[in-house]
Amino acid sequence: MKEKLQTIKAAAQNALAAADSENIIEELRVKYLGKKGELTAILKQMGSLSPEERPAMGQLVNEAKQELETLIAEKKEALKAKATELKLRAETIDITMPAKEINAGGLHPLNIVINDMIDIFQSMGFDVVDGPEVETDYYNFKCLNVPEDHPARDMQDTFYLAENLLLRTQTSAAQIRTMETRKPPIRVICPGRVFRADEVDATHSPVFHQLEGLVVDRGITMCDLKGVLEQFAREIYGSDTKVRFRPSFFPFTEPSVEVDVSCSECGGKGCRVCKGAGWIEILGAGMVHPNVLRCCGIDPDVYSGFAFGIGIDRITTTRYKISDIRLLFENDKRFLEQF
Ligand code: DAH
């Protein structure tokens, strides 16, 4: 019986050593340790032994049983560990692979220019104000000394939303809103979008940008206007920039001027950027018309002021030598990535 036990044990150990799956191990467990297993069968035969032989034999069988149980448990553990390792190896991440490129966003060139312009005017003591893009006829035209049927309305082809409601054609509307809520001394700028029903081409867009400026106080003169605009032009285009004032007409200023700067690309000789003119027109300006002050409850005999409206898109296209204004609005990444 002892020999038989040894044989069974050795066979079981060999079989377990060769087993390479949990199923096979389970089969072996049943074969040797199960109810009808070979080792169990030996235990059952214990009855045929003499009472003296029984304890020693019983101990041997139990030891063998325990050894096999331990072996089975170890083998199962080992198989599980191996499976885990295989799985981990299959799922490894190659950390040497180049990472996905991060696409960092940046400011739109128009916003870069607007921020620079705000910096320049803030350093001269201007506040920044905001105004609505949907305006009433009153703020966009009437109170700016442009009554109904005035021919000056034809200069600005307007998107009307309702009879008295429109998309503002000029940031000048912010002048009125400011003078209604603030009393002199007033020194504000208002950058923003404006809208006109223009045909789209390389220099026209139905959406474009202006930066309005307004100063009202006692004793403000055209000299103040010139000083502020010259300072602005030099800061934005460079210190050797020349500024030229040409007489013009706007209903809300008297006198009115249009202002050109010498082309920063060619220095005034004429080139592609200034279209051969040597000068670039960047804004309209003038002394605030007494009718406008009066409309806002400010006495023109006590106060005077100047105003200006700068074309932000023009400043942007000339600064960055952008040949077509449409590029500013098409959101083409290849264009935007250059700033
Ligand atoms: N609003 C004018 C335009 O869009 C520009 C302008 C001219 C603004 C003279 C002003 C100004 O404030 O005084 O054509």
mmCIF file of N, CA and C in Angstrom, residues 179-180 191 198 214 252 255 272 334:
data_model
loop_
_atom_site.group_PDB
_atom_site.id
_atom_site.type_symbol
_atom_site.label_atom_id
_atom_site.label_comp_id
_atom_site.label_asym_id
_atom_site.label_seq_id
_atom_site.Cartn_x
_atom_site.Cartn_y
_atom_site.Cartn_z
ATOM 1 N N MET A 179 -21.604 110.247 -23.349
ATOM 2 C CA MET A 179 -21.922 111.607 -22.890
ATOM 3 C C MET A 179 -23.255 111.661 -22.145
ATOM 4 N N GLU A 180 -24.103 110.649 -22.362
ATOM 5 C CA GLU A 180 -25.360 110.603 -21.601
ATOM 6 C C GLU A 180 -25.108 110.193 -20.156
ATOM 7 N N PRO A 191 -13.425 100.297 -28.590
ATOM 8 C CA PRO A 191 -13.116 99.422 -29.723
ATOM 9 C C PRO A 191 -14.273 98.451 -29.955
ATOM 10 N N ASP A 198 -21.722 96.239 -47.370
ATOM 11 C CA ASP A 198 -20.776 96.423 -48.478
ATOM 12 C C ASP A 198 -20.535 95.100 -49.200
ATOM 13 N N LEU A 214 -13.034 109.685 -27.725
ATOM 14 C CA LEU A 214 -13.773 110.917 -27.420
ATOM 15 C C LEU A 214 -13.136 111.602 -26.214
ATOM 16 N N PHE A 252 -20.805 114.808 -37.579
ATOM 17 C CA PHE A 252 -20.732 114.961 -36.119
ATOM 18 C C PHE A 252 -19.475 115.684 -35.665
ATOM 19 N N PRO A 255 -14.405 121.493 -37.249
ATOM 20 C CA PRO A 255 -14.036 120.920 -38.547
ATOM 21 C C PRO A 255 -13.742 119.422 -38.458
ATOM 22 N N ARG A 272 3.918 98.401 -52.278
ATOM 23 C CA ARG A 272 2.738 97.538 -52.386
ATOM 24 C C ARG A 272 1.766 97.770 -51.215
ATOM 25 N N ARG A 334 -3.871 78.065 -41.343
ATOM 26 C CA ARG A 334 -2.549 78.324 -41.925
ATOM 27 C C ARG A 334 -2.212 79.813 -41.868
#
